[in-house]
Amino acid sequence: MPSFEGDLRAPEGARFAIIASRWNARITETLLEGARKAMADHGVDEDAVDVFRVPGAWELPVIAARLASTGGYAGIVALGCVVRGDTRHFEHVADGCSEGLMDVAMEFGLPVANGVLAVERVEDAEARAGGSHGNKGEEAAMVVIEMSDLLARFS
């Protein structure tokens, strides 16, 4: 039985987009550094990565959809951080962002990695942005590279 799996190398000539939220900037900048490092470590030239910044996690899906619609990217990494507060706003933003990013991926058949942390406390975010749980920005970038390679095999 044939088995297919992507590699951690970008397809020839592939361009990638990283969208980073400015909200909780201390966390998202660390996620962005991790994503950029992962791209470089896996052979993606810095000039093949465009970085876009948006106000918060809620805005990530709309720019992801616009970028996907151009057909110019092999994958998109979305980075943000939503910390639970005293209201239901956390659920609205985290869930809406996640669903929106999945909608973009499905509509355009494009890898869209959800590197948006949805955490209870800032300390939980710090653990996932270069702390004890690694860097989720780095992991999201690696997912996009692998998936873009896998999808390129079927084009």
Coordinates of N, CA, C and O in Angstrom, one line a residue:
M1 N 0.8 -1.2 0.0 CA 0.0 0.0 0.0 C 0.9 1.2 0.0 O 1.8 1.4 0.8
P2 N 0.7 2.2 -0.9 CA 1.5 3.4 -1.0 C 1.2 4.3 0.3 O 0.1 4.3 0.8
S3 N 2.3 4.9 0.7 CA 2.2 5.9 1.8 C 2.8 7.2 1.4 O 3.9 7.2 0.8
F4 N 2.2 8.3 1.8 CA 2.7 9.6 1.4 C 2.8 10.5 2.6 O 2.0 10.4 3.6
E5 N 3.9 11.2 2.6 CA 4.2 12.1 3.8 C 5.1 13.2 3.3 O 5.9 13.1 2.4
G6 N 4.9 14.4 3.8 CA 5.7 15.6 3.4 C 7.0 15.6 4.1 O 7.2 14.9 5.1
D7 N 7.9 16.3 3.5 CA 9.3 16.5 4.0 C 9.4 17.9 4.6 O 8.6 18.8 4.2
L8 N 10.4 18.1 5.4 CA 10.6 19.5 5.9 C 11.5 20.3 5.0 O 12.5 20.8 5.4
R9 N 11.1 20.3 3.8 CA 11.8 21.2 2.8 C 10.7 21.8 1.9 O 9.8 21.1 1.5
A10 N 10.9 23.0 1.7 CA 9.9 23.8 0.9 C 10.0 23.4 -0.6 O 11.1 23.1 -1.1
P11 N 8.8 23.4 -1.3 CA 8.9 23.2 -2.7 C 9.7 24.3 -3.4 O 9.8 25.4 -2.9
E12 N 10.3 24.0 -4.5 CA 11.1 24.9 -5.3 C 10.3 26.2 -5.5 O 9.2 26.1 -6.0
G13 N 10.8 27.4 -5.2 CA 10.2 28.6 -5.5 C 9.1 29.0 -4.6 O 8.4 30.0 -4.8
A14 N 8.8 28.2 -3.5 CA 7.7 28.5 -2.7 C 7.9 29.8 -1.8 O 9.0 30.1 -1.4
R15 N 6.8 30.5 -1.7 CA 6.8 31.7 -0.8 C 5.8 31.4 0.4 O 4.8 30.7 0.2
F16 N 6.1 32.0 1.5 CA 5.3 31.8 2.7 C 4.9 33.1 3.3 O 5.7 34.1 3.2
A17 N 3.8 33.1 4.0 CA 3.4 34.3 4.8 C 3.3 33.9 6.2 O 2.8 32.8 6.6
I18 N 3.8 34.8 7.1 CA 3.6 34.7 8.5 C 2.8 35.9 8.9 O 3.2 37.1 8.6
I19 N 1.7 35.7 9.6 CA 0.8 36.8 10.1 C 0.9 36.8 11.6 O 0.7 35.8 12.2
A20 N 1.4 37.9 12.2 CA 1.5 38.0 13.6 C 0.7 39.1 14.2 O 0.7 40.2 13.7
S21 N 0.0 38.7 15.2 CA -0.8 39.6 16.0 C 0.1 40.5 16.8 O 1.1 40.1 17.4
R22 N -0.3 41.8 17.0 CA 0.5 42.7 17.9 C 0.0 42.6 19.3 O 0.7 43.0 20.2
W23 N -1.2 42.1 19.5 CA -1.8 41.9 20.9 C -0.9 40.9 21.6 O -0.6 39.9 21.1
N24 N -0.6 41.2 22.9 CA 0.3 40.3 23.6 C 1.7 40.2 22.9 O 2.2 39.1 22.7
A25 N 2.2 41.4 22.5 CA 3.4 41.5 21.7 C 4.6 40.7 22.2 O 5.4 40.1 21.4
R26 N 4.8 40.7 23.5 CA 6.0 40.0 24.1 C 5.9 38.5 23.7 O 7.0 37.9 23.3
I27 N 4.7 38.0 23.7 CA 4.6 36.6 23.4 C 4.6 36.4 21.9 O 5.4 35.5 21.4
T28 N 3.9 37.2 21.1 CA 3.8 37.0 19.7 C 5.2 37.2 19.0 O 5.5 36.6 18.0
E29 N 6.0 38.1 19.5 CA 7.3 38.4 18.9 C 8.2 37.1 19.1 O 8.9 36.8 18.2
T30 N 8.1 36.5 20.2 CA 8.8 35.2 20.5 C 8.3 34.1 19.5 O 9.1 33.4 19.0
L31 N 7.0 34.0 19.3 CA 6.5 33.1 18.4 C 7.0 33.4 17.0 O 7.4 32.5 16.2
L32 N 7.0 34.6 16.6 CA 7.5 35.1 15.3 C 9.0 34.7 15.1 O 9.3 34.2 14.0
E33 N 9.8 35.0 16.1 CA 11.2 34.6 16.0 C 11.3 33.1 15.8 O 12.2 32.7 15.0
G34 N 10.5 32.3 16.5 CA 10.6 30.9 16.3 C 10.2 30.4 14.9 O 10.8 29.5 14.3
A35 N 9.1 31.0 14.4 CA 8.7 30.7 13.0 C 9.8 31.1 12.0 O 10.1 30.3 11.1
R36 N 10.3 32.2 12.2 CA 11.4 32.7 11.2 C 12.6 31.7 11.3 O 13.2 31.3 10.3
K37 N 13.0 31.3 12.5 CA 14.1 30.4 12.7 C 13.8 29.1 12.1 O 14.7 28.5 11.4
A38 N 12.6 28.6 12.2 CA 12.3 27.3 11.7 C 12.3 27.3 10.1 O 12.8 26.4 9.5
M39 N 11.8 28.4 9.6 CA 11.9 28.6 8.1 C 13.3 28.5 7.6 O 13.7 27.8 6.7
A40 N 14.2 29.3 8.3 CA 15.6 29.4 7.9 C 16.3 28.1 8.1 O 17.0 27.6 7.2
D41 N 16.0 27.4 9.2 CA 16.6 26.1 9.5 C 16.3 25.0 8.5 O 17.0 24.0 8.4
H42 N 15.1 25.2 7.8 CA 14.7 24.2 6.9 C 14.8 24.7 5.4 O 14.1 24.3 4.5
G43 N 15.7 25.6 5.2 CA 16.1 26.0 3.9 C 15.3 27.0 3.2 O 15.4 27.3 2.0
V44 N 14.3 27.7 3.9 CA 13.5 28.7 3.3 C 14.3 30.0 3.4 O 14.6 30.5 4.5
D45 N 14.5 30.6 2.2 CA 15.3 31.9 2.2 C 14.4 33.0 2.9 O 13.2 33.0 2.7
E46 N 15.1 33.9 3.6 CA 14.4 35.0 4.2 C 13.6 35.8 3.3 O 12.5 36.3 3.6
D47 N 14.0 35.9 2.0 CA 13.3 36.7 1.0 C 12.1 36.0 0.5 O 11.2 36.6 -0.2
A48 N 11.9 34.8 0.9 CA 10.7 34.0 0.5 C 9.6 34.0 1.6 O 8.6 33.3 1.4
V49 N 9.9 34.8 2.6 CA 8.9 34.9 3.7 C 8.5 36.3 3.9 O 9.3 37.2 4.2
D50 N 7.2 36.5 3.8 CA 6.6 37.9 4.0 C 5.9 37.9 5.4 O 5.2 36.9 5.7
V51 N 6.2 38.9 6.2 CA 5.6 39.0 7.5 C 4.5 40.1 7.5 O 4.8 41.2 7.0
F52 N 3.4 39.8 7.9 CA 2.3 40.8 8.0 C 1.9 40.9 9.5 O 1.8 39.9 10.2
R53 N 1.6 42.1 9.9 CA 1.2 42.3 11.3 C -0.3 42.8 11.4 O -0.6 43.7 10.6
V54 N -1.0 42.3 12.3 CA -2.4 42.7 12.5 C -2.6 43.1 14.0 O -1.8 42.7 14.8
P55 N -3.7 43.8 14.3 CA -3.9 44.2 15.7 C -4.0 43.1 16.7 O -3.4 43.1 17.7
G56 N -4.9 42.1 16.3 CA -5.1 41.0 17.3 C -5.4 39.7 16.6 O -5.5 39.6 15.3
A57 N -5.7 38.7 17.4 CA -6.0 37.4 16.8 C -7.3 37.4 16.0 O -7.4 36.6 15.0
W58 N -8.3 38.2 16.3 CA -9.5 38.3 15.6 C -9.3 38.6 14.1 O -10.0 38.2 13.2
E59 N -8.2 39.4 13.9 CA -8.0 39.9 12.5 C -7.2 38.9 11.7 O -7.0 39.1 10.4
L60 N -6.6 37.9 12.2 CA -5.8 36.9 11.5 C -6.5 36.2 10.3 O -6.0 36.2 9.2
P61 N -7.8 35.7 10.5 CA -8.4 35.0 9.4 C -8.7 35.9 8.2 O -8.5 35.4 7.0
V62 N -9.0 37.2 8.4 CA -9.3 38.0 7.2 C -8.1 38.3 6.3 O -8.2 38.2 5.1
I63 N -7.0 38.5 7.0 CA -5.7 38.7 6.2 C -5.3 37.4 5.6 O -4.8 37.3 4.5
A64 N -5.5 36.3 6.3 CA -5.1 35.0 5.8 C -5.9 34.7 4.5 O -5.4 34.2 3.5
A65 N -7.2 35.0 4.6 CA -8.0 34.8 3.4 C -7.6 35.6 2.2 O -7.5 35.1 1.1
R66 N -7.3 36.9 2.5 CA -6.8 37.7 1.4 C -5.5 37.2 0.8 O -5.4 37.2 -0.4
L67 N -4.6 36.8 1.6 CA -3.3 36.3 1.1 C -3.5 35.0 0.4 O -2.9 34.8 -0.7
A68 N -4.3 34.1 0.9 CA -4.6 32.9 0.2 C -5.2 33.1 -1.2 O -4.9 32.4 -2.1
S69 N -6.1 34.1 -1.3 CA -6.8 34.4 -2.5 C -5.8 34.8 -3.6 O -6.2 34.7 -4.8
T70 N -4.6 35.3 -3.3 CA -3.7 35.8 -4.3 C -3.1 34.6 -5.0 O -2.5 34.8 -6.1
G71 N -3.0 33.4 -4.4 CA -2.4 32.3 -5.0 C -0.8 32.4 -5.0 O -0.2 31.6 -5.6
G72 N -0.3 33.4 -4.2 CA 1.1 33.6 -4.2 C 1.9 32.9 -3.1 O 3.1 33.1 -3.0
Y73 N 1.2 32.2 -2.2 CA 1.8 31.6 -1.1 C 1.6 30.1 -1.1 O 0.5 29.6 -1.3
A74 N 2.6 29.3 -0.7 CA 2.5 27.9 -0.5 C 2.0 27.5 0.9 O 1.6 26.4 1.1
G75 N 2.0 28.5 1.8 CA 1.4 28.3 3.1 C 1.5 29.5 3.9 O 2.2 30.5 3.6
I76 N 0.6 29.5 5.0 CA 0.5 30.7 5.9 C 0.6 30.2 7.3 O 0.0 29.2 7.7
V77 N 1.4 31.0 8.1 CA 1.5 30.7 9.5 C 0.8 31.9 10.2 O 1.2 33.0 10.0
A78 N -0.2 31.6 11.1 CA -0.9 32.6 11.8 C -0.4 32.5 13.3 O -0.5 31.4 13.9
L79 N 0.0 33.6 13.9 CA 0.5 33.6 15.2 C -0.2 34.7 16.1 O -0.4 35.8 15.6
G80 N -0.5 34.3 17.3 CA -1.2 35.2 18.2 C -1.3 34.6 19.6 O -0.8 33.5 19.8
C81 N -1.9 35.4 20.5 CA -2.0 34.9 21.9 C -3.2 35.5 22.5 O -3.4 36.7 22.5
V82 N -4.1 34.7 22.9 CA -5.3 35.1 23.6 C -5.3 34.5 25.0 O -5.2 33.3 25.2
V83 N -5.3 35.4 26.0 CA -5.3 35.0 27.4 C -6.7 35.2 28.0 O -7.3 36.2 27.9
R84 N -7.1 34.1 28.7 CA -8.5 34.2 29.3 C -8.5 35.4 30.3 O -7.6 35.6 31.1
G85 N -9.6 36.1 30.2 CA -9.9 37.2 31.2 C -11.1 36.9 32.0 O -11.5 35.7 32.2
D86 N -11.7 37.9 32.4 CA -12.9 37.8 33.3 C -14.2 37.7 32.5 O -15.3 37.5 33.1
T87 N -14.2 37.8 31.2 CA -15.4 37.8 30.4 C -15.3 36.7 29.4 O -14.3 36.0 29.2
R88 N -16.4 36.5 28.6 CA -16.5 35.5 27.6 C -15.7 35.9 26.3 O -15.7 35.1 25.4
H89 N -15.2 37.1 26.3 CA -14.5 37.6 25.1 C -13.4 36.6 24.7 O -13.2 36.4 23.5
F90 N -12.7 35.9 25.6 CA -11.7 35.0 25.3 C -12.2 33.9 24.4 O -11.6 33.5 23.4
E91 N -13.4 33.3 24.7 CA -14.0 32.2 23.9 C -14.3 32.7 22.5 O -14.1 32.0 21.5
H92 N -14.9 33.9 22.4 CA -15.3 34.4 21.1 C -14.1 34.6 20.2 O -14.1 34.2 19.1
V93 N -13.0 35.2 20.8 CA -11.9 35.5 19.9 C -11.1 34.2 19.6 O -10.8 34.0 18.4
A94 N -10.8 33.4 20.6 CA -10.1 32.2 20.3 C -10.8 31.2 19.4 O -10.2 30.7 18.4
D95 N -12.1 31.0 19.6 CA -12.8 30.0 18.8 C -13.1 30.6 17.4 O -12.9 29.9 16.4
G96 N -13.4 31.9 17.3 CA -13.6 32.5 16.0 C -12.4 32.5 15.2 O -12.5 32.3 14.0
C97 N -11.3 32.8 15.8 CA -10.0 32.8 15.1 C -9.7 31.5 14.5 O -9.4 31.3 13.4
S98 N -9.8 30.5 15.4 CA -9.5 29.1 15.0 C -10.4 28.6 13.9 O -9.9 28.1 12.9
E99 N -11.7 28.9 14.0 CA -12.6 28.4 12.9 C -12.3 29.2 11.6 O -12.4 28.6 10.5
G100 N -12.0 30.5 11.7 CA -11.7 31.3 10.6 C -10.5 30.8 9.8 O -10.5 30.7 8.6
L101 N -9.5 30.5 10.6 CA -8.2 30.0 9.9 C -8.5 28.6 9.2 O -8.0 28.4 8.1
M102 N -9.3 27.7 9.9 CA -9.6 26.5 9.3 C -10.4 26.7 8.0 O -10.2 26.0 7.0
D103 N -11.3 27.6 8.0 CA -12.1 27.9 6.8 C -11.3 28.4 5.7 O -11.5 27.9 4.5
V104 N -10.2 29.2 6.0 CA -9.3 29.6 4.9 C -8.6 28.4 4.3 O -8.5 28.3 3.1
A105 N -8.1 27.6 5.2 CA -7.3 26.4 4.7 C -8.2 25.5 3.8 O -7.8 25.1 2.8
M106 N -9.4 25.3 4.2 CA -10.3 24.4 3.5 C -10.8 25.1 2.2 O -10.8 24.4 1.1
E107 N -11.1 26.4 2.2 CA -11.6 27.1 1.0 C -10.5 27.1 -0.1 O -10.8 26.9 -1.3
F108 N -9.2 27.3 0.3 CA -8.2 27.5 -0.6 C -7.3 26.3 -0.8 O -6.4 26.3 -1.6
G109 N -7.5 25.2 0.0 CA -6.7 24.1 -0.1 C -5.2 24.4 0.2 O -4.3 23.9 -0.5
L110 N -5.0 25.2 1.2 CA -3.7 25.8 1.5 C -3.4 25.5 2.9 O -4.2 25.6 3.8
P111 N -2.1 25.1 3.2 CA -1.8 24.9 4.6 C -1.8 26.3 5.4 O -1.2 27.2 5.0
V112 N -2.6 26.3 6.4 CA -2.7 27.5 7.3 C -2.5 27.0 8.7 O -3.4 26.4 9.2
A113 N -1.4 27.2 9.2 CA -1.0 26.7 10.6 C -1.6 27.7 11.6 O -1.3 28.9 11.6
N114 N -2.3 27.1 12.6 CA -2.9 27.9 13.7 C -1.8 27.9 14.8 O -1.8 27.0 15.7
G115 N -1.0 28.9 14.9 CA -0.1 29.1 15.9 C -0.6 30.2 16.9 O 0.2 31.0 17.5
V116 N -1.9 30.2 17.1 CA -2.5 31.1 18.1 C -2.6 30.4 19.4 O -3.4 29.4 19.5
L117 N -2.0 30.9 20.4 CA -2.1 30.3 21.8 C -3.4 30.8 22.4 O -3.7 32.0 22.4
A118 N -4.1 29.9 23.0 CA -5.3 30.2 23.8 C -5.1 29.7 25.1 O -5.2 28.4 25.3
V119 N -4.7 30.5 26.1 CA -4.2 30.1 27.4 C -5.0 30.7 28.5 O -5.6 31.7 28.4
E120 N -4.9 30.1 29.7 CA -5.5 30.6 30.9 C -4.7 31.7 31.5 O -5.3 32.7 32.0
R121 N -3.4 31.6 31.4 CA -2.6 32.6 32.1 C -1.4 33.0 31.2 O -1.0 32.2 30.4
V122 N -0.8 34.2 31.4 CA 0.3 34.6 30.6 C 1.5 33.6 30.8 O 2.2 33.3 29.9
E123 N 1.6 33.0 32.0 CA 2.7 32.1 32.2 C 2.5 30.8 31.3 O 3.6 30.2 30.9
D124 N 1.3 30.4 31.0 CA 1.1 29.3 30.1 C 1.6 29.7 28.7 O 2.1 28.9 28.0
A125 N 1.4 30.9 28.3 CA 1.8 31.4 27.0 C 3.3 31.4 27.0 O 4.0 31.0 26.0
E126 N 4.0 31.9 28.0 CA 5.4 32.0 28.1 C 6.0 30.6 27.9 O 7.1 30.4 27.3
A127 N 5.4 29.6 28.5 CA 5.9 28.2 28.4 C 5.8 27.7 27.0 O 6.6 26.8 26.6
R128 N 4.9 28.2 26.2 CA 4.7 27.8 24.8 C 5.4 28.7 23.8 O 5.4 28.4 22.6
A129 N 6.0 29.8 24.3 CA 6.7 30.7 23.4 C 8.1 30.7 23.8 O 8.6 31.7 24.3
G130 N 8.8 29.6 23.6 CA 10.2 29.5 23.9 C 10.5 29.0 25.3 O 11.7 28.9 25.7
G131 N 9.5 28.6 26.1 CA 9.7 28.1 27.4 C 9.8 26.6 27.5 O 10.2 25.9 26.5
S132 N 9.2 26.1 28.6 CA 9.3 24.6 28.8 C 8.6 23.8 27.8 O 8.8 22.6 27.7
H133 N 7.6 24.4 27.1 CA 6.8 23.6 26.1 C 7.3 23.9 24.7 O 6.5 23.6 23.7
G134 N 8.4 24.4 24.5 CA 8.9 24.7 23.2 C 8.4 26.1 22.6 O 8.0 26.9 23.4
N135 N 8.5 26.2 21.3 CA 8.0 27.4 20.7 C 7.0 27.0 19.6 O 7.3 26.4 18.6
K136 N 5.7 27.3 19.9 CA 4.7 26.9 19.0 C 4.7 27.7 17.7 O 4.2 27.2 16.7
G137 N 5.4 28.8 17.6 CA 5.6 29.5 16.3 C 6.5 28.6 15.4 O 6.3 28.5 14.2
E138 N 7.6 28.1 16.0 CA 8.5 27.2 15.3 C 7.7 26.0 14.8 O 7.9 25.6 13.6
E139 N 6.9 25.4 15.7 CA 6.2 24.2 15.3 C 5.2 24.5 14.2 O 5.0 23.7 13.2
A140 N 4.5 25.6 14.2 CA 3.5 26.0 13.2 C 4.2 26.2 11.8 O 3.7 25.8 10.8
A141 N 5.4 26.8 11.8 CA 6.2 27.0 10.6 C 6.6 25.6 10.0 O 6.5 25.4 8.8
M142 N 7.0 24.7 10.8 CA 7.4 23.4 10.4 C 6.2 22.6 9.8 O 6.3 21.9 8.8
V143 N 5.0 22.8 10.3 CA 3.8 22.2 9.8 C 3.5 22.7 8.4 O 3.2 22.0 7.5
V144 N 3.7 24.0 8.2 CA 3.4 24.7 6.9 C 4.4 24.2 5.9 O 4.0 23.9 4.7
I145 N 5.7 24.1 6.2 CA 6.7 23.6 5.3 C 6.3 22.2 4.9 O 6.3 21.8 3.7
E146 N 6.1 21.3 5.9 CA 5.8 19.9 5.6 C 4.5 19.7 4.7 O 4.5 19.0 3.7
M147 N 3.5 20.4 5.1 CA 2.2 20.3 4.3 C 2.4 20.9 2.9 O 1.8 20.4 2.0
S148 N 3.1 22.0 2.8 CA 3.3 22.5 1.4 C 4.1 21.6 0.5 O 3.7 21.4 -0.7
D149 N 5.0 20.8 1.1 CA 5.7 19.8 0.3 C 4.8 18.7 -0.1 O 4.8 18.2 -1.2
L150 N 4.0 18.2 0.9 CA 3.1 17.1 0.6 C 2.1 17.6 -0.5 O 1.8 16.8 -1.4
L151 N 1.5 18.7 -0.3 CA 0.5 19.2 -1.3 C 1.1 19.4 -2.7 O 0.4 19.2 -3.7
A152 N 2.4 19.8 -2.7 CA 3.0 20.1 -4.0 C 3.2 18.8 -4.8 O 3.2 18.8 -6.0
R153 N 3.2 17.6 -4.1 CA 3.4 16.4 -4.8 C 2.1 16.0 -5.5 O 2.1 15.1 -6.4
F154 N 1.0 16.6 -5.2 CA -0.3 16.3 -5.9 C -0.7 17.4 -6.9 O -1.9 17.3 -7.3
S155 N 0.1 18.3 -7.2 CA -0.3 19.4 -8.1 C 0.1 19.1 -9.5 O 0.7 18.1 -9.9

